[in-house]
Amino acid sequence: MNRLVALMALLLLCACAREQPAPAPVTPPPAAESPPPAAPATAGTQNETEQATHSQESGDGGTERSPGDASLENMAGAGTGGSLPPGKWQPGVNYSVLVPAQPTSVAPGKVEVLEVFWLACPHCYALEPFLQGWLKKKPSWVEFVRVPVIWQPLHRAHARLYYSLQVLGRNDLIAKAFDTIAQQHVLLASEDGDEDQSFKLAQKFATDNGLSADEFAKAWNSFTVNADMRRAEDLTARYHVESVPFIVVNGKYTTDVGKAGGEAKLIDLINDLSAAEHGH
């Protein structure tokens, strides 16, 4: 039990960086949790910046705009139908431009908003209510796609749990798994990367919540889940995901909570990037 509590404490500190979970020194604290002093600003700006930093683990805190950002947008074919509100967002600061743009999984005329996340990431969990609120109001031409990150065995186990519950049509249990890990500190997977143990823990969670052991086992080992796992691994590599939550808009733009300036501003940025892609 002590070992599990220690692991969960580590996850709460730096769960969302690519290198995690891994032993970290207690002193000094991780850079992402204790950012260097910012340039002089108003108290409100400082608080907002600190909050955004704590809401997004990132290995690169740079916010300088590259001279080539505008050219990158042209090369990527960005903003072909619409444009962002002038002066509101800056490429290289609030979002990055992918060159070349990546293919999406949505139908023509739709704009894909993709979130790369992890069930045990506290920052993903903090973003969740903002995303759920946005999903109730988003335009019909925006299609939300969620992909679990795959870095290490623990992430892989959580990804397989996510896809297994999705195949079984139990999105309610996906939300409950999120809550269980974040609130009850129950990992629902082997902390040592043991695949058999991860399956048993995931299966127990499923059966405790009304699913049969057999139907969950079939989903866990199904062709569909295996295909989804390969796609998640491919997208993690293709988008060079180094931290989560990580947002990709229409295969052209990437951003996160820290770049946007907080969870609410991230939703605002997603809306503006999506509208520009749709020609609004």
CSV table of C-alpha atoms in Angstrom, one decimal:
chain,number,residue,atom,x,y,z
A,1,MET,CA,0.0,0.0,0.0
A,2,ASN,CA,2.8,2.4,0.9
A,3,ARG,CA,4.4,1.7,-2.5
A,4,LEU,CA,1.2,2.5,-4.3
A,5,VAL,CA,0.7,5.7,-2.4
A,6,ALA,CA,4.2,6.8,-3.2
A,7,LEU,CA,3.7,6.0,-6.9
A,8,MET,CA,0.5,8.0,-7.0
A,9,ALA,CA,2.2,11.0,-5.3
A,10,LEU,CA,4.8,10.9,-8.0
A,11,LEU,CA,2.1,10.8,-10.7
A,12,LEU,CA,0.5,13.9,-9.2
A,13,LEU,CA,3.7,15.8,-9.4
A,14,CYS,CA,4.9,14.9,-12.9
A,15,ALA,CA,2.6,12.3,-14.4
A,16,CYS,CA,2.1,14.1,-17.7
A,17,ALA,CA,5.7,14.3,-19.0
A,18,ARG,CA,7.0,11.7,-21.5
A,19,GLU,CA,9.7,10.4,-19.1
A,20,GLN,CA,7.2,9.5,-16.4
A,21,PRO,CA,6.7,7.4,-14.4
A,22,ALA,CA,10.3,7.4,-13.3
A,23,PRO,CA,12.1,8.2,-10.0
A,24,ALA,CA,12.6,11.9,-9.4
A,25,PRO,CA,14.6,13.7,-6.8
A,26,VAL,CA,12.6,15.3,-4.0
A,27,THR,CA,14.9,18.4,-4.1
A,28,PRO,CA,15.0,20.4,-6.1
A,29,PRO,CA,11.3,20.1,-7.4
A,30,PRO,CA,10.7,19.6,-11.1
A,31,ALA,CA,11.2,22.6,-13.3
A,32,ALA,CA,7.7,22.5,-14.6
A,33,GLU,CA,6.3,22.7,-11.1
A,34,SER,CA,8.6,25.6,-10.0
A,35,PRO,CA,9.1,27.8,-13.1
A,36,PRO,CA,11.8,30.4,-13.0
A,37,PRO,CA,10.8,34.0,-12.1
A,38,ALA,CA,8.9,35.6,-15.0
A,39,ALA,CA,9.6,39.1,-16.4
A,40,PRO,CA,7.9,41.9,-14.5
A,41,ALA,CA,4.1,41.9,-15.0
A,42,THR,CA,0.9,42.7,-13.2
A,43,ALA,CA,0.0,40.4,-10.3
A,44,GLY,CA,-3.0,39.1,-12.3
A,45,THR,CA,-0.8,38.1,-15.3
A,46,GLN,CA,1.7,36.4,-13.0
A,47,ASN,CA,-1.0,34.3,-11.4
A,48,GLU,CA,-2.5,33.4,-14.7
A,49,THR,CA,0.9,32.3,-16.1
A,50,GLU,CA,1.6,30.2,-13.0
A,51,GLN,CA,-1.8,28.5,-13.2
A,52,ALA,CA,-1.2,27.6,-16.8
A,53,THR,CA,2.2,26.2,-16.1
A,54,HIS,CA,0.8,24.0,-13.3
A,55,SER,CA,-1.9,22.8,-15.7
A,56,GLN,CA,0.4,21.4,-18.3
A,57,GLU,CA,3.6,19.5,-18.0
A,58,SER,CA,6.1,20.4,-20.7
A,59,GLY,CA,9.7,19.9,-21.3
A,60,ASP,CA,10.1,23.1,-23.2
A,61,GLY,CA,8.9,26.4,-21.7
A,62,GLY,CA,10.0,28.6,-24.6
A,63,THR,CA,7.5,31.0,-25.9
A,64,GLU,CA,9.5,33.0,-28.5
A,65,ARG,CA,7.9,33.3,-31.9
A,66,SER,CA,10.1,32.0,-34.7
A,67,PRO,CA,10.6,34.4,-37.6
A,68,GLY,CA,9.4,31.5,-39.9
A,69,ASP,CA,6.1,30.9,-38.2
A,70,ALA,CA,4.0,32.8,-40.8
A,71,SER,CA,5.8,31.0,-43.6
A,72,LEU,CA,5.1,27.7,-41.9
A,73,GLU,CA,1.4,28.5,-41.8
A,74,ASN,CA,1.5,29.2,-45.5
A,75,MET,CA,3.3,25.9,-46.2
A,76,ALA,CA,0.8,24.0,-44.1
A,77,GLY,CA,-2.1,25.5,-46.0
A,78,ALA,CA,-3.4,27.0,-42.7
A,79,GLY,CA,-6.2,29.5,-42.6
A,80,THR,CA,-7.3,28.8,-46.2
A,81,GLY,CA,-11.0,29.4,-45.5
A,82,GLY,CA,-10.9,31.8,-42.5
A,83,SER,CA,-8.5,33.6,-40.2
A,84,LEU,CA,-7.8,33.9,-36.5
A,85,PRO,CA,-8.9,37.0,-34.6
A,86,PRO,CA,-6.2,39.5,-35.2
A,87,GLY,CA,-3.7,40.0,-32.3
A,88,LYS,CA,-5.4,37.4,-30.1
A,89,TRP,CA,-3.2,34.4,-30.7
A,90,GLN,CA,0.4,34.1,-31.9
A,91,PRO,CA,1.9,31.1,-33.8
A,92,GLY,CA,5.0,29.8,-31.9
A,93,VAL,CA,3.6,31.2,-28.7
A,94,ASN,CA,0.0,30.0,-28.3
A,95,TYR,CA,0.1,27.2,-30.8
A,96,SER,CA,2.5,25.5,-33.2
A,97,VAL,CA,2.1,24.8,-36.9
A,98,LEU,CA,2.6,21.3,-38.3
A,99,VAL,CA,4.6,21.0,-41.5
A,100,PRO,CA,3.5,19.0,-43.4
A,101,ALA,CA,-0.1,18.9,-42.1
A,102,GLN,CA,-1.1,15.4,-41.0
A,103,PRO,CA,-4.1,13.5,-42.3
A,104,THR,CA,-7.2,13.4,-40.1
A,105,SER,CA,-9.8,10.7,-39.5
A,106,VAL,CA,-12.9,12.8,-40.1
A,107,ALA,CA,-15.2,13.2,-43.2
A,108,PRO,CA,-14.7,16.1,-45.7
A,109,GLY,CA,-16.2,19.3,-44.3
A,110,LYS,CA,-15.5,18.3,-40.7
A,111,VAL,CA,-12.8,19.8,-38.5
A,112,GLU,CA,-11.0,17.3,-36.3
A,113,VAL,CA,-10.0,18.3,-32.7
A,114,LEU,CA,-7.8,15.5,-31.3
A,115,GLU,CA,-6.8,15.2,-27.7
A,116,VAL,CA,-3.9,13.0,-26.6
A,117,PHE,CA,-4.4,12.1,-23.0
A,118,TRP,CA,-3.6,9.7,-20.2
A,119,LEU,CA,-6.1,8.3,-17.7
A,120,ALA,CA,-3.7,8.8,-14.8
A,121,CYS,CA,-2.7,12.3,-15.7
A,122,PRO,CA,-3.9,14.9,-13.2
A,123,HIS,CA,-3.7,17.7,-15.7
A,124,CYS,CA,-5.8,15.8,-18.2
A,125,TYR,CA,-8.3,15.2,-15.4
A,126,ALA,CA,-8.3,19.0,-14.6
A,127,LEU,CA,-9.0,19.7,-18.3
A,128,GLU,CA,-11.9,17.2,-18.4
A,129,PRO,CA,-14.7,19.4,-17.2
A,130,PHE,CA,-13.8,22.1,-19.6
A,131,LEU,CA,-13.8,19.6,-22.5
A,132,GLN,CA,-17.1,18.1,-21.4
A,133,GLY,CA,-18.7,21.6,-21.3
A,134,TRP,CA,-17.3,22.4,-24.7
A,135,LEU,CA,-18.6,19.1,-26.2
A,136,LYS,CA,-22.1,20.2,-25.3
A,137,LYS,CA,-21.8,23.5,-27.2
A,138,LYS,CA,-19.3,22.8,-30.1
A,139,PRO,CA,-20.4,23.2,-33.7
A,140,SER,CA,-21.7,20.1,-35.5
A,141,TRP,CA,-18.9,20.4,-38.0
A,142,VAL,CA,-16.3,19.9,-35.2
A,143,GLU,CA,-15.5,16.2,-34.5
A,144,PHE,CA,-13.7,15.4,-31.3
A,145,VAL,CA,-11.3,12.5,-31.3
A,146,ARG,CA,-9.6,11.2,-28.2
A,147,VAL,CA,-6.4,9.1,-28.3
A,148,PRO,CA,-4.6,7.7,-25.2
A,149,VAL,CA,-0.9,8.3,-25.2
A,150,ILE,CA,1.5,5.3,-25.4
A,151,TRP,CA,4.9,5.8,-23.9
A,152,GLN,CA,5.6,3.1,-21.4
A,153,PRO,CA,3.9,-0.1,-20.2
A,154,LEU,CA,1.7,1.7,-17.7
A,155,HIS,CA,0.4,4.1,-20.4
A,156,ARG,CA,-0.1,1.1,-22.7
A,157,ALA,CA,-2.2,-0.7,-20.0
A,158,HIS,CA,-4.4,2.3,-19.5
A,159,ALA,CA,-4.8,2.8,-23.3
A,160,ARG,CA,-6.0,-0.8,-23.6
A,161,LEU,CA,-8.4,-0.3,-20.7
A,162,TYR,CA,-9.8,2.8,-22.4
A,163,TYR,CA,-10.2,1.1,-25.8
A,164,SER,CA,-11.8,-2.0,-24.3
A,165,LEU,CA,-14.4,0.0,-22.5
A,166,GLN,CA,-15.0,2.0,-25.6
A,167,VAL,CA,-15.5,-1.1,-27.7
A,168,LEU,CA,-18.1,-2.3,-25.1
A,169,GLY,CA,-19.9,1.0,-25.4
A,170,ARG,CA,-19.2,1.9,-21.7
A,171,ASN,CA,-18.1,5.4,-22.0
A,172,ASP,CA,-19.6,5.9,-18.5
A,173,LEU,CA,-16.9,3.5,-17.2
A,174,ILE,CA,-14.2,5.5,-18.9
A,175,ALA,CA,-15.3,8.5,-16.9
A,176,LYS,CA,-15.4,6.4,-13.8
A,177,ALA,CA,-11.9,5.0,-14.5
A,178,PHE,CA,-10.7,8.7,-14.7
A,179,ASP,CA,-12.4,9.4,-11.4
A,180,THR,CA,-11.1,6.2,-9.7
A,181,ILE,CA,-7.5,6.9,-10.5
A,182,ALA,CA,-7.6,10.6,-9.7
A,183,GLN,CA,-9.8,10.6,-6.6
A,184,GLN,CA,-9.2,7.2,-5.1
A,185,HIS,CA,-5.6,6.7,-6.1
A,186,VAL,CA,-6.3,3.3,-7.5
A,187,LEU,CA,-4.1,2.8,-10.5
A,188,LEU,CA,-6.1,0.1,-12.3
A,189,ALA,CA,-2.9,-1.3,-13.8
A,190,SER,CA,0.4,-2.9,-12.7
A,191,GLU,CA,2.9,-0.3,-11.5
A,192,ASP,CA,5.6,-2.7,-12.6
A,193,GLY,CA,4.4,-3.1,-16.2
A,194,ASP,CA,3.2,-6.7,-15.7
A,195,GLU,CA,0.7,-7.2,-18.6
A,196,ASP,CA,-1.1,-10.1,-16.9
A,197,GLN,CA,-1.5,-8.2,-13.7
A,198,SER,CA,-2.7,-5.1,-15.6
A,199,PHE,CA,-5.3,-7.2,-17.3
A,200,LYS,CA,-6.5,-8.7,-14.0
A,201,LEU,CA,-6.8,-5.3,-12.4
A,202,ALA,CA,-8.6,-3.9,-15.4
A,203,GLN,CA,-11.0,-6.9,-15.5
A,204,LYS,CA,-11.8,-6.6,-11.8
A,205,PHE,CA,-12.7,-2.9,-12.3
A,206,ALA,CA,-14.9,-3.9,-15.2
A,207,THR,CA,-16.7,-6.8,-13.3
A,208,ASP,CA,-17.1,-4.6,-10.3
A,209,ASN,CA,-19.0,-2.2,-12.5
A,210,GLY,CA,-21.4,-4.7,-14.1
A,211,LEU,CA,-19.5,-6.2,-17.1
A,212,SER,CA,-18.9,-9.9,-17.4
A,213,ALA,CA,-15.3,-11.2,-17.1
A,214,ASP,CA,-15.7,-13.0,-20.5
A,215,GLU,CA,-17.0,-10.0,-22.4
A,216,PHE,CA,-14.3,-7.8,-21.0
A,217,ALA,CA,-11.5,-10.4,-21.9
A,218,LYS,CA,-12.8,-10.6,-25.4
A,219,ALA,CA,-12.8,-6.9,-25.8
A,220,TRP,CA,-9.3,-6.6,-24.3
A,221,ASN,CA,-7.9,-9.0,-26.8
A,222,SER,CA,-10.1,-8.0,-29.8
A,223,PHE,CA,-8.9,-7.1,-33.3
A,224,THR,CA,-10.5,-3.7,-32.9
A,225,VAL,CA,-8.7,-2.9,-29.7
A,226,ASN,CA,-5.4,-4.1,-31.1
A,227,ALA,CA,-5.9,-1.9,-34.2
A,228,ASP,CA,-6.7,1.1,-32.0
A,229,MET,CA,-3.6,0.5,-29.9
A,230,ARG,CA,-1.4,0.5,-33.0
A,231,ARG,CA,-3.0,3.7,-34.2
A,232,ALA,CA,-2.5,5.4,-30.8
A,233,GLU,CA,1.1,4.4,-30.8
A,234,ASP,CA,1.5,5.7,-34.3
A,235,LEU,CA,-0.1,9.0,-33.4
A,236,THR,CA,2.0,9.4,-30.3
A,237,ALA,CA,5.1,9.1,-32.4
A,238,ARG,CA,3.8,11.0,-35.4
A,239,TYR,CA,2.9,14.1,-33.4
A,240,HIS,CA,6.0,13.8,-31.2
A,241,VAL,CA,3.9,14.0,-28.1
A,242,GLU,CA,6.1,14.9,-25.2
A,243,SER,CA,3.4,15.9,-22.7
A,244,VAL,CA,-0.3,15.6,-22.1
A,245,PRO,CA,-2.9,16.8,-22.5
A,246,PHE,CA,-1.9,17.6,-26.1
A,247,ILE,CA,-4.3,19.1,-28.6
A,248,VAL,CA,-4.2,18.8,-32.4
A,249,VAL,CA,-6.6,20.8,-34.5
A,250,ASN,CA,-7.3,19.4,-38.0
A,251,GLY,CA,-3.8,17.9,-38.3
A,252,LYS,CA,-2.3,21.4,-38.7
A,253,TYR,CA,-2.0,23.0,-35.3
A,254,THR,CA,-0.8,21.7,-31.9
A,255,THR,CA,-1.3,23.4,-28.6
A,256,ASP,CA,-1.8,22.7,-24.9
A,257,VAL,CA,-2.9,24.3,-21.6
A,258,GLY,CA,0.3,26.1,-20.9
A,259,LYS,CA,0.6,27.6,-24.4
A,260,ALA,CA,-3.0,28.8,-24.4
A,261,GLY,CA,-2.7,30.3,-20.9
A,262,GLY,CA,-5.1,28.0,-19.0
A,263,GLU,CA,-7.9,25.5,-19.5
A,264,ALA,CA,-10.6,28.1,-20.4
A,265,LYS,CA,-8.3,29.9,-22.9
A,266,LEU,CA,-7.4,26.5,-24.4
A,267,ILE,CA,-11.1,26.0,-25.2
A,268,ASP,CA,-11.2,29.5,-26.7
A,269,LEU,CA,-8.2,28.8,-28.9
A,270,ILE,CA,-9.6,25.4,-30.0
A,271,ASN,CA,-12.8,27.3,-31.1
A,272,ASP,CA,-10.9,29.9,-33.0
A,273,LEU,CA,-8.5,27.5,-34.8
A,274,SER,CA,-11.4,25.3,-35.7
A,275,ALA,CA,-13.4,28.2,-37.1
A,276,ALA,CA,-10.5,29.3,-39.1
A,277,GLU,CA,-10.2,25.9,-40.6
A,278,HIS,CA,-13.9,25.7,-41.4
A,279,GLY,CA,-13.8,29.1,-43.1
A,280,HIS,CA,-15.6,31.2,-40.4
